[in-house]
Coordinates of C-alpha atoms in Angstrom, one line a residue:
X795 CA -45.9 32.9 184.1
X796 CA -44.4 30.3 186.6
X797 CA -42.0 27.7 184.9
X798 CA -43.6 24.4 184.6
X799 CA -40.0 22.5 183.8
X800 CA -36.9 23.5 185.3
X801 CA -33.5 21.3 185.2
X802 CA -32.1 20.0 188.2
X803 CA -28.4 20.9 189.3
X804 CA -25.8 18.4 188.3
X805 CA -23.0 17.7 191.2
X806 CA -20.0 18.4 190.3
X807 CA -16.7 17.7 191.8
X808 CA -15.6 14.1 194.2
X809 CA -16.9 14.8 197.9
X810 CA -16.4 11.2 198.6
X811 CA -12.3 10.7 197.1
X812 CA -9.9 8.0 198.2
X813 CA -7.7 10.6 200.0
X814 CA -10.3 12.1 202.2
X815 CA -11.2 8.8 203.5
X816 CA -10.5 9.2 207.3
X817 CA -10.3 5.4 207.9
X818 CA -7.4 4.8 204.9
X819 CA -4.8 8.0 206.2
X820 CA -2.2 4.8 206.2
X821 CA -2.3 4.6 202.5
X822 CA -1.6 8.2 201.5
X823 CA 1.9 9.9 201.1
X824 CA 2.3 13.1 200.7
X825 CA 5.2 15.6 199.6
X826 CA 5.8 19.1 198.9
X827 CA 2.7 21.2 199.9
X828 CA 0.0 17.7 200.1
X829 CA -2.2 17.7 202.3
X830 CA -4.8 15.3 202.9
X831 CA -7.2 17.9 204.6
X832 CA -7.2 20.4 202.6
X833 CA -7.0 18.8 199.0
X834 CA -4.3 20.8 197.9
X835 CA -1.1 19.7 196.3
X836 CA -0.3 16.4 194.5
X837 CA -1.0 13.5 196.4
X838 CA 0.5 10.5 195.8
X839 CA -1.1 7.5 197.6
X840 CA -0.3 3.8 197.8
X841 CA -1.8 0.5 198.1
X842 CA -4.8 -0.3 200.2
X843 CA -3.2 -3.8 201.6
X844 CA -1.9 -4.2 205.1
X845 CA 0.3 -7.2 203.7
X846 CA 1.9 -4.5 201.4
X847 CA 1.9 -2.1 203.8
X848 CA 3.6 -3.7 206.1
X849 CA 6.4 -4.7 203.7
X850 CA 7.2 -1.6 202.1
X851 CA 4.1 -0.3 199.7
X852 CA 4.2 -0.7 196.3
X853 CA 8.0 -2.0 196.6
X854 CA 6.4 -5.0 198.0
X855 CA 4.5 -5.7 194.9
X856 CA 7.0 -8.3 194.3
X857 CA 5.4 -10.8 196.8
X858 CA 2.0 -11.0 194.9
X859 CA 4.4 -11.3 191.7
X860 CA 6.3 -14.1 192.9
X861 CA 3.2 -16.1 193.4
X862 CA 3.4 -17.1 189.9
X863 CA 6.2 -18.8 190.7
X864 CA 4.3 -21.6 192.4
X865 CA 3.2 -24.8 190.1
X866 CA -0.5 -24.5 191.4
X867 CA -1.0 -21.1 191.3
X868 CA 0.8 -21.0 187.2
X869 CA -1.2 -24.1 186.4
X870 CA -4.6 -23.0 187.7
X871 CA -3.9 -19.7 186.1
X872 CA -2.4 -21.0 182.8
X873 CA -5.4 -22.6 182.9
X874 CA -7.9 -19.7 183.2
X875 CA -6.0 -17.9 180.5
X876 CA -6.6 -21.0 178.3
X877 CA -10.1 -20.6 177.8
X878 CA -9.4 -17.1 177.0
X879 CA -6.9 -17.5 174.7
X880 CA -8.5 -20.4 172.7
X881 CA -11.6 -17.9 171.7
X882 CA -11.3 -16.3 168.4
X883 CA -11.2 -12.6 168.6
X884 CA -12.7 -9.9 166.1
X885 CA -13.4 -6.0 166.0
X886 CA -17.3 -5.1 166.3
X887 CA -17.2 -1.8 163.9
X888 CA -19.2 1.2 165.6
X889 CA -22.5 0.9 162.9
X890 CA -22.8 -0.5 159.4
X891 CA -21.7 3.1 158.0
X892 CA -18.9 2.9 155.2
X893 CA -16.1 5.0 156.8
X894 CA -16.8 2.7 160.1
X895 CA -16.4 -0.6 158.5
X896 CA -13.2 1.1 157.3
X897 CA -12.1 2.1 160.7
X898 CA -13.0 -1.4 161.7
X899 CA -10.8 -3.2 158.7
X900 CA -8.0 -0.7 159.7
X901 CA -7.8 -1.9 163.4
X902 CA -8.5 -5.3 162.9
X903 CA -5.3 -5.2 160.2
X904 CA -3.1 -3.7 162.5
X905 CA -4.2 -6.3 165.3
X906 CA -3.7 -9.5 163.4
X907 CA 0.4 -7.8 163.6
X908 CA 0.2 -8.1 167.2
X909 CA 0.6 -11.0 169.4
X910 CA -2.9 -10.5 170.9
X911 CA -2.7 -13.4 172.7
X912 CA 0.0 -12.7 175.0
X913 CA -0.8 -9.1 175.3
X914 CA -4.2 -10.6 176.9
X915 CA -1.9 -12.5 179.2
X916 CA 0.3 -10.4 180.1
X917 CA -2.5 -8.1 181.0
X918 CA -4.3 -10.4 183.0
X919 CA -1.5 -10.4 185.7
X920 CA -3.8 -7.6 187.0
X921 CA -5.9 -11.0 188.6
X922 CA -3.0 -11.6 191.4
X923 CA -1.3 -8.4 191.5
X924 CA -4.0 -5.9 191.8
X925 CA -2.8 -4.3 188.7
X926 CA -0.3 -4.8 185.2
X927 CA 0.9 -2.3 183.4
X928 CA 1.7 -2.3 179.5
X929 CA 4.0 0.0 177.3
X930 CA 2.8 0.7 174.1
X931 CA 5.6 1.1 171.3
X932 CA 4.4 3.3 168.1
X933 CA 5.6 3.7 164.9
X934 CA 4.8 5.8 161.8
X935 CA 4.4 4.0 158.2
X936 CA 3.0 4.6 155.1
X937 CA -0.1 3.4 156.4
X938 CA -0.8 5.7 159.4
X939 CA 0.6 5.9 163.1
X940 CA 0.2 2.1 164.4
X941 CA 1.4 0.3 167.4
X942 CA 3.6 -3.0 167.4
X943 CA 4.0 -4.2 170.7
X944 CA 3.3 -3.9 174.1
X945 CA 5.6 -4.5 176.5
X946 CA 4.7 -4.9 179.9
X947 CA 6.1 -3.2 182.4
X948 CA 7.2 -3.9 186.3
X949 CA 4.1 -2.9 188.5
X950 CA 6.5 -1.7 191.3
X951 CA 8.2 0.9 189.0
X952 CA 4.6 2.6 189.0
X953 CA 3.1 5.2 191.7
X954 CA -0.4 6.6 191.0
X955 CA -1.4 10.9 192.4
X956 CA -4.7 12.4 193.1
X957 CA -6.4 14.1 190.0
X958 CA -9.8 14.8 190.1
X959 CA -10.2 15.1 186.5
X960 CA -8.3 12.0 185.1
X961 CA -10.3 9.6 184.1
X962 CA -10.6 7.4 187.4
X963 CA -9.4 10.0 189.5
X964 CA -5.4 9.2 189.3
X965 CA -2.9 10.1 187.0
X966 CA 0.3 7.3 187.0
X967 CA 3.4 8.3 187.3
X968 CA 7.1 6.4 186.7
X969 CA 9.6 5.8 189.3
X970 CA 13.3 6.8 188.0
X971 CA 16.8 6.8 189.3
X972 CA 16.6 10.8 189.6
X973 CA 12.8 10.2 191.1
X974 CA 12.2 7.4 193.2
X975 CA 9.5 8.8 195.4
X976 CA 7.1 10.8 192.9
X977 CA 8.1 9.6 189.6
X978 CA 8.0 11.5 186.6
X979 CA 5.0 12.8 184.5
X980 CA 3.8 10.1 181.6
X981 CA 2.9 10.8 178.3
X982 CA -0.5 10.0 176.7
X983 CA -1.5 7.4 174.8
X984 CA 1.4 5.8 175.8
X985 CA 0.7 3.4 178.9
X986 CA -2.3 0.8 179.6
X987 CA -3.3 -0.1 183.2
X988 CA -5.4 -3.0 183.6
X989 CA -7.3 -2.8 187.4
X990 CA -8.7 -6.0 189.0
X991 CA -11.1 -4.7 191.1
X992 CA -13.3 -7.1 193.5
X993 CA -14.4 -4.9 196.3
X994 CA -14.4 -1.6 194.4
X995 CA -12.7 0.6 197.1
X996 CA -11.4 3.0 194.8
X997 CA -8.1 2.2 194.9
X998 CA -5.9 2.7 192.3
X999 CA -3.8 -0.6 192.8
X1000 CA -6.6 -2.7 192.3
X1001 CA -7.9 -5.7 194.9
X1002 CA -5.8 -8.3 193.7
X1003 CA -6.1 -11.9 194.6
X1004 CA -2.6 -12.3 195.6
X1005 CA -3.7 -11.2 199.4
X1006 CA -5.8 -14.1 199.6
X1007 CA -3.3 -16.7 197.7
X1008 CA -0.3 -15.8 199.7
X1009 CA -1.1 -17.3 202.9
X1010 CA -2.6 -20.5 201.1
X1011 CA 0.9 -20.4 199.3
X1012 CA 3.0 -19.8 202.2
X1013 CA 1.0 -23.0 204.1
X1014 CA 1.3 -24.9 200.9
X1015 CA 4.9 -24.5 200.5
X1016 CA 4.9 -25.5 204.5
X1017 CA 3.4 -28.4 204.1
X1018 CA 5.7 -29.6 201.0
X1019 CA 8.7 -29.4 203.3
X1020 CA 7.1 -31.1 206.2
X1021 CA 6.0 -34.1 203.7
X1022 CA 9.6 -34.6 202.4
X1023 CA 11.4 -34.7 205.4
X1024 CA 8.4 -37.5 206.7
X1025 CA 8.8 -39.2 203.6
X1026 CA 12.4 -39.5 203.9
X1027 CA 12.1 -40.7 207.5
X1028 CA 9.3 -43.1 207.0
X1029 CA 11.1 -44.7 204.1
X1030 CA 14.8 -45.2 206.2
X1031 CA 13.9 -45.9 209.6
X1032 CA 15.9 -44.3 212.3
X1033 CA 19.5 -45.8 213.6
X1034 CA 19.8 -46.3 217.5
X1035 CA 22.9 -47.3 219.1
X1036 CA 23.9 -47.6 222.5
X1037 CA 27.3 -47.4 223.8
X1038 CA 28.7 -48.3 227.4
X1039 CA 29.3 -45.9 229.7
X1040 CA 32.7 -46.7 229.8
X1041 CA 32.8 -45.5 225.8
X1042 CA 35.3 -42.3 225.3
X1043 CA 34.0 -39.0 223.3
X1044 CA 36.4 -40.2 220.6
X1045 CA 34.4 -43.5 220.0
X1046 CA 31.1 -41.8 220.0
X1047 CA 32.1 -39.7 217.7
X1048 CA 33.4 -42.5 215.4
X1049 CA 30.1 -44.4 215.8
X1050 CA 28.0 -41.6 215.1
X1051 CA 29.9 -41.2 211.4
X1052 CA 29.0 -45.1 211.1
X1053 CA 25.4 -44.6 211.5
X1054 CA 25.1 -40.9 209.5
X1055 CA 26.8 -43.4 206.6
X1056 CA 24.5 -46.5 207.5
X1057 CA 22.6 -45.9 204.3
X1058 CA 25.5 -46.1 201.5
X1059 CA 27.3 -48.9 204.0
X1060 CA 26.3 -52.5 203.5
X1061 CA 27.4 -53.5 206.5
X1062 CA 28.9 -52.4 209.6
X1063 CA 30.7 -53.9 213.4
X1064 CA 30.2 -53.0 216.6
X1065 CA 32.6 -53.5 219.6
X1066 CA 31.6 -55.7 222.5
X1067 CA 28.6 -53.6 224.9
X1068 CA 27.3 -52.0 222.0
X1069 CA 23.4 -52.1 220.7
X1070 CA 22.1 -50.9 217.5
X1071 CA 18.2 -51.0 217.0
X1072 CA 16.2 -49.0 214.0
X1073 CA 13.0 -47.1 214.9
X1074 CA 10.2 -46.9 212.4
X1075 CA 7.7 -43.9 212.8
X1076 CA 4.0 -45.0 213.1
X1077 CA 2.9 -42.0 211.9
X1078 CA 1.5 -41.7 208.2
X1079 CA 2.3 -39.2 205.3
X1080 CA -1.3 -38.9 204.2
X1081 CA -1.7 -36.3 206.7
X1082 CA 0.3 -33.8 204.9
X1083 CA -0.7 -34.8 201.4
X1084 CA -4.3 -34.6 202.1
X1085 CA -3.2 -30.8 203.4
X1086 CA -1.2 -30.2 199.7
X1087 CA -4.6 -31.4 198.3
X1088 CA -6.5 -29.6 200.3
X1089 CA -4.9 -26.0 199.6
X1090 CA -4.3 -27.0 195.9
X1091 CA -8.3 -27.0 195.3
X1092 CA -8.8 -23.9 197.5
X1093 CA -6.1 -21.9 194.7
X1094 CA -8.3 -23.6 191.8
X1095 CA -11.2 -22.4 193.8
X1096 CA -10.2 -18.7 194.0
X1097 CA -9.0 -18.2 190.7
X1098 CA -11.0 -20.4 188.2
X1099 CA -14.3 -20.6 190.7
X1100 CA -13.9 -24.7 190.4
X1101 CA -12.2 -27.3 191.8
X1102 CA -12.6 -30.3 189.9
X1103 CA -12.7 -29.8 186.2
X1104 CA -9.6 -32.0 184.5
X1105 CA -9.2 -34.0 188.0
X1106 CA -8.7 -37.6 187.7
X1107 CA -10.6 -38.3 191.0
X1108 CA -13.4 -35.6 190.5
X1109 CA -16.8 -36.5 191.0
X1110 CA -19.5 -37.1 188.1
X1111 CA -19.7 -36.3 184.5
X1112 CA -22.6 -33.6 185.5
X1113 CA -20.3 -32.3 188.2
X1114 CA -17.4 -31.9 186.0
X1115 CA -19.4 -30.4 183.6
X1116 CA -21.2 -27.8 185.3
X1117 CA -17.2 -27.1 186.9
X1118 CA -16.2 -26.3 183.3
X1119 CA -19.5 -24.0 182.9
X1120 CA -18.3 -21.9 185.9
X1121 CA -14.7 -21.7 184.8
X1122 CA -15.7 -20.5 181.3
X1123 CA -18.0 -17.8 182.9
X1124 CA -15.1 -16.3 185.3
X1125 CA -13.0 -16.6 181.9
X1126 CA -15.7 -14.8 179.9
X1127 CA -15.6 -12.1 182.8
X1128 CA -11.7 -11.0 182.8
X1129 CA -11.9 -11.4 178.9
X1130 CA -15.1 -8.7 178.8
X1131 CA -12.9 -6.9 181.1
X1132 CA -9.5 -7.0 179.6
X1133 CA -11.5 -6.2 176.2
X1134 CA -12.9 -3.6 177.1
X1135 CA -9.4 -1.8 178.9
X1136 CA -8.2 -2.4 175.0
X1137 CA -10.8 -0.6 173.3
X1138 CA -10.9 2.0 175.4
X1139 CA -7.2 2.1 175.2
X1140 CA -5.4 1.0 172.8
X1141 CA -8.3 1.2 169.7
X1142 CA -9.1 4.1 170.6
X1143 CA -5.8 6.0 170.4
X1144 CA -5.2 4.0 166.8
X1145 CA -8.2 5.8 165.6
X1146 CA -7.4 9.2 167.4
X1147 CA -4.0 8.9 165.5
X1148 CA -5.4 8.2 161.9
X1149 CA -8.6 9.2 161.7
X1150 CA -9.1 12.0 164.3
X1151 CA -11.0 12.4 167.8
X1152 CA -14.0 12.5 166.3
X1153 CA -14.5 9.1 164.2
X1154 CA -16.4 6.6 166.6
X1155 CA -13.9 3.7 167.5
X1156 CA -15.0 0.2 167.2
X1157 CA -14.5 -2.2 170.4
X1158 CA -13.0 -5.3 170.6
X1159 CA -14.1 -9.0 171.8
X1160 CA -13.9 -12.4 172.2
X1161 CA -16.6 -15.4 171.2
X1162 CA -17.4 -17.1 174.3
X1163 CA -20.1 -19.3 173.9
X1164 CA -21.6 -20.7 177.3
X1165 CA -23.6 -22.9 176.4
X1166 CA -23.5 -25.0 172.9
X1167 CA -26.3 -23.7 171.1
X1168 CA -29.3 -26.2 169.4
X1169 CA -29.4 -24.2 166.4
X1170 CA -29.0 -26.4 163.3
X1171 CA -29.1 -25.5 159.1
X1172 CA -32.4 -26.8 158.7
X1173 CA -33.6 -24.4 161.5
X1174 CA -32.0 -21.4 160.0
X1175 CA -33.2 -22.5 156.8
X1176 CA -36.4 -22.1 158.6
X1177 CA -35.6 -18.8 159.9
X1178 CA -34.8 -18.0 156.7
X1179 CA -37.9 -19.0 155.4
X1180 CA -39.9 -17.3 158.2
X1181 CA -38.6 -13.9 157.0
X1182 CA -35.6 -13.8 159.6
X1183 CA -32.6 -13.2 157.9
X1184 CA -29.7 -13.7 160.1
X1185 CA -25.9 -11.6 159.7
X1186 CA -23.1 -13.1 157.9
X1187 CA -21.0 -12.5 160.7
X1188 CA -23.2 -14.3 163.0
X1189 CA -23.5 -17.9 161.0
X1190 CA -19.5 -17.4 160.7
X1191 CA -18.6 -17.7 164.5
X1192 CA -21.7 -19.5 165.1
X1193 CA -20.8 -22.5 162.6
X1194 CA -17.3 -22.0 162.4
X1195 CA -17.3 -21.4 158.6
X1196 CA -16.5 -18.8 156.1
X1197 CA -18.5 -17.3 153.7
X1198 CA -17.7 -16.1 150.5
X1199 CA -20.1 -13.7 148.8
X1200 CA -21.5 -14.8 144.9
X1201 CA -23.1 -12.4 142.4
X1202 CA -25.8 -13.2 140.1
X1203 CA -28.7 -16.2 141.0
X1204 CA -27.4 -19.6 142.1
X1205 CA -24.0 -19.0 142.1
X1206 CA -23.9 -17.6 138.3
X1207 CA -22.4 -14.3 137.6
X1208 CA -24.7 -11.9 135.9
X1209 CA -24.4 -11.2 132.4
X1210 CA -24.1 -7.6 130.7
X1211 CA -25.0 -8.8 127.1
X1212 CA -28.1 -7.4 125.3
X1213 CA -30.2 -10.1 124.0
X1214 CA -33.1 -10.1 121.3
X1215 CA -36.7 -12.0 122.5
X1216 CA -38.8 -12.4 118.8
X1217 CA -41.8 -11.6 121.0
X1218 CA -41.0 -9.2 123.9
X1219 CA -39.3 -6.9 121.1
X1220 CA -41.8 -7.5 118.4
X1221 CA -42.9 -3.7 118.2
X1222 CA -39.3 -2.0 118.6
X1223 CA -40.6 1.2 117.3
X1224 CA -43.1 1.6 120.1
X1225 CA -40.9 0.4 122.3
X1226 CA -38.4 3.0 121.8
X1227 CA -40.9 5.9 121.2
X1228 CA -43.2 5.0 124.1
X1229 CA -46.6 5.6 121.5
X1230 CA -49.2 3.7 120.7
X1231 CA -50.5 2.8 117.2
X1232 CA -52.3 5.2 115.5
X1233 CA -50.9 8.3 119.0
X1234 CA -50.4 11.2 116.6
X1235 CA -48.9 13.0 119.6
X1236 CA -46.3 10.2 120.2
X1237 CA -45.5 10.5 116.1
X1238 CA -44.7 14.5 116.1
X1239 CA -42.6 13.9 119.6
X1240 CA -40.8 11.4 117.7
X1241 CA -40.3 13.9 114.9
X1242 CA -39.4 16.5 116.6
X1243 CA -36.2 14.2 118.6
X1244 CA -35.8 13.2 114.7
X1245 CA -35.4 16.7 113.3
X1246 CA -33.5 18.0 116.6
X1247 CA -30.9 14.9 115.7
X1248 CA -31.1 15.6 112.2
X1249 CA -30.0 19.0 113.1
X1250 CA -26.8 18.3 115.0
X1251 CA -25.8 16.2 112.2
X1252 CA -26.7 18.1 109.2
X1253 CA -23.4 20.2 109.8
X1254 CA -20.5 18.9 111.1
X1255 CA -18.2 20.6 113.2
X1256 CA -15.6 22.7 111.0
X1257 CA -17.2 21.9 107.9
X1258 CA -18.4 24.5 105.7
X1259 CA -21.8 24.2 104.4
X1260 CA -21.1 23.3 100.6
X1261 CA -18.9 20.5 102.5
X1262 CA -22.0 20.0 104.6
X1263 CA -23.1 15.6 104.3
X1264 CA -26.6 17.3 103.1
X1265 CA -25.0 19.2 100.4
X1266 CA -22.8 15.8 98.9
X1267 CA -26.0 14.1 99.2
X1268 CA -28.2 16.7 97.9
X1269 CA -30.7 14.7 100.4
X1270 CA -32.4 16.3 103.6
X1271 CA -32.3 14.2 106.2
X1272 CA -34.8 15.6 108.3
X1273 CA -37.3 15.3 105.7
X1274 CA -36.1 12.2 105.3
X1275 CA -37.3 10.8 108.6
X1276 CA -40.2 12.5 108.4
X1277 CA -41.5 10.7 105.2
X1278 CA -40.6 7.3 107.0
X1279 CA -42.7 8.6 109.8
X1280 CA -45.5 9.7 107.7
X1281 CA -45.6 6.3 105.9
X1282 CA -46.2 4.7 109.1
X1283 CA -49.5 2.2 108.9
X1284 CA -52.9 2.8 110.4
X1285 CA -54.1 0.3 113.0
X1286 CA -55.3 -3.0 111.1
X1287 CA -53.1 -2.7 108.0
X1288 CA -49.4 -4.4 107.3
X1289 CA -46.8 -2.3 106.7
X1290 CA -43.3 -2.8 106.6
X1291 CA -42.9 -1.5 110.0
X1292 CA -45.9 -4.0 111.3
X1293 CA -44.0 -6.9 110.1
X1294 CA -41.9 -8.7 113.1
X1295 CA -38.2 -8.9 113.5
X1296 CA -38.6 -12.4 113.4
X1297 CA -39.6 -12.0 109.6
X1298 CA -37.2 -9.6 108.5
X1299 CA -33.8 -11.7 110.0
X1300 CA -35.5 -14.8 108.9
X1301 CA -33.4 -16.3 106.2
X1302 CA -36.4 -18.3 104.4
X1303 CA -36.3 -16.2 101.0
X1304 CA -33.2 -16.7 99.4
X1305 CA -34.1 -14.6 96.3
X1306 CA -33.5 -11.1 98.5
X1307 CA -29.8 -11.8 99.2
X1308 CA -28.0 -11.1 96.0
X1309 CA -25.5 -13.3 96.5
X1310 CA -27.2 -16.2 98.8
X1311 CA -25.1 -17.1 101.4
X1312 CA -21.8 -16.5 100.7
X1313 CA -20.5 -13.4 102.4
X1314 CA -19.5 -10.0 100.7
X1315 CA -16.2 -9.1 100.5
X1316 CA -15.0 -5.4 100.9
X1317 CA -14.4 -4.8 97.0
X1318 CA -17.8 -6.8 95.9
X1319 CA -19.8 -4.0 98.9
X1320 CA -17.7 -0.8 96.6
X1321 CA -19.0 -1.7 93.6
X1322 CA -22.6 -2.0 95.0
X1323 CA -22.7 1.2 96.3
X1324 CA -21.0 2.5 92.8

């Protein structure tokens, strides 16, 4: 019989890896037995960027570093990280499970320990130079194995080899006094590597935005300088003197100290031939400030996507806002990112550490919320209503409140006491029994639970049986209960067991208590029973 279903082959292996690229052979080192061509040996490549390239590799990392050094480029990005920062964080357990929502209180503990915040920013250096790089430092306590930092590391200490079956195809590797060209082996769990990836070449370094700030930098800086020294020049106007022919090298000299000086000097005399004129530029210094301006928005542009949000001159309110949309969307997108390098990281090992491989980890996130929602009480009173019942977590971050959980109806703790109703417990003794007046088979099972607990405590345990209760008594109890059960009413006729509870606690009849209402002391209840 020919198979109807048959499963198709799964590839296996990377035909298409960063070192076989024939176009990027400049970006691949190689020692001991490497070799590009045949895939054999440990390959060690290095970054995909001419500008590195052509200043040293990864050792030239320190260029897209140093652009944080620049006030536009630390502002714009101080600003990005801003309206990451600013959002509350919290841990999404794996499923509403018991043991996850224990794994989820664990990690979120641990995290409120660590300065979050800075780990995010310090991880987001990844944006202009391709790549960051964070230590994590462990430590055991009574509570489990649980990080306490992370310390982020210089990216040009790091080099990255060729391994098919790492996780994105490259295992890092530290640069040390003993190794500076292949580094030594890392161990796990240990380091983070957060990527920034815009074209998605594959290479491990990341596409950092530093290749496209640098020039705009360098021009920047350029164009600084070249404004100063106008502005100095336009503001002191330039000293010309003229000297006879007939002047010596010695009084040139002297003159030319008089004029360098002209600006502390109030005052100054010339000899008899000689001119002195100043020369203003007609030039204007708006030609280099509106270049600073210029470049300034083109950094904003490329690493918040606007241009004009918290301008003084920008444009209109609708402008601005839709600005400070954009730049909350490209903060959303390295938050999701940056999250999501932590959970796969850093929550994940915690939970490999103290729980074991096999526990599902939660993930980690920030709230962004893009646009303000219209959602109001009185709709989700509505929604409530509806039969929609929203998460507690969700009207949390949504109304920026907390919750706190109340038993028993309308914020009243339930009660435990046992309570008497005069006409819900009326007929106790059918109540108990579960029979019906007049259900013969409900009496005997009755009986028969009677005579089973008359039974048990007929003989007590280590008593003999002339020390037995029934023998002091000379009574049987089971036949005892019977009787009562025997001398239970028909239907239609009063009996004492017909009568209500009501009747027999009511305290009407006065001539039943022997002593009225006073109560009865201890001696008074002997000498009863006597």
């Amino acid at each position: 019989m020919a198979q109807r279903f048959k499963t198709a082959p799964v590839p296996s292996g990377e035909v298409a890896r960063y070192t076989s690229d024939p176009y990027n052979l400049s970006s691949i080192y190689m020692f001991g037995s490497s070799s590009p061509f045949t895939g054999q040996g440990n390959t060690i490549v290095r970054p995909n960027d001419d500008l590195l390239i052509q200043k040293g590799g990864n050792r030239a990392l320190v260029v897209y570093q140093r652009l944080l050094y620049d006030e536009q480029v630390q502002s714009t990005f101080r600003k990005l990280m801003q309206e990451v920062t600013s959002r509350p964080w919290y841990v999404q357990q794996y499923s509403d499970k018991p043991g996850d929502l224990a794994v989820r209180d664990f990690v979120a503990e641990v995290l409120e320990e660590m300065p979050l915040d800075d780990i995010y920013v310090g991880m987001a250096e990844s944006l202009i130079a391709g790549f960051s790089v964070g230590e994590i430092m462990w430590k055991k306590t009574k509570r489990g194995v649980i990080p306490f930092d992370i310390r982020m590391r210089d990216q040009r200490r790091f080099v990255f080899q060729e391994d098919e079956d790492a996780h994105t195809g490259f295992t890092m590797r530290c640069l040390t006094f003993n190794r500076m060209f292949e580094g030594v082996e890392l161990p796990q769990r240990k380091f983070i590597v957060s990527r920034y990836w815009v074209s998605h070449n594959g290479d491990p370094y990341g596409s950092a935005l530093g290749r496209i700030l640098y020039p705009l930098v360098k021009f920047r800086r350029r164009a600084i300088e070249s404004y100063v020294l106008y502005g100095d020049r336009y503001a002191t106007p330039t000293a010309v003197a003229k000297a006879p022919l007939s002047a010596s090298t010695r009084e040139l000299d002297t003159l030319y100290g008089h004029l360098s000086n002209l600006s502390q000097e109030t005052a100054m005399i010339l000899p008899e031939g000689y001119e002195l004129e100043f020369v203003v530029p007609s030039g204007s210094p708006e030609v280099f400030k509106n270049l600073i301006d210029y470049i300034d928005k083109e950094i904003s542009l490329v690493i918040c996507g606007e241009n004009e949000a918290g301008q003084a001159e920008a444009g209109s309110r609708a402008s601005s806002q839709v600005a400070n949309t954009v730049r909350v969307v490209r903060a959303s997108e390295l938050s999701e990112s940056i999250s999501h390098t932590l959970s796969q990281t850093l929550i994940r090992w915690i939970v490999d550490l103290n729980f074991g491989t096999d526990v599902a980890a939660p993930f980690l996130t920030r709230e962004f919320r893009i646009e303000e929602s219209s959602i109001t009480v009185p709709d989700l009173s509505l929604l409530i209503q509806s039969g929609y019942t929203p998460r507690k977590e969700w009207i949390e971050r949504h109304f920026r409140v907390e919750l706190e959980e109340k038993d028993g109806k309308d914020g009243e703790p339930e009660s435990d006491q046992t309570t008497y109703d005069p006409k819900e417990d009326q007929d106790l003794f059918g109540s108990i029994f579960g029979g019906q007046e007049g259900d013969q088979v409900g009496k005997q099972a009755a009986a028969a639970d009677l005579q089973a607990a008359a039974d048990e405590t007929a003989m007590p345990a280590g008593a003999d049986p002339e020390e037995s209760q029934a023998d002091a008594t000379d009574v049987d109890p089971a036949a005892e209960l019977s009787q009562i059960i025997d001398d239970t009413p028909e239907p239609g006729s009063q009996g004492p067991l017909e009568m209500s509870l009501e009747d027999l606690l009511s305290d009407e009849d006065e001539e039943t208590k022997p002593f009225g209402n006073d109560k009865i002391t201890e001696d008074e209840a002997v000498e009863m029973d006597k």
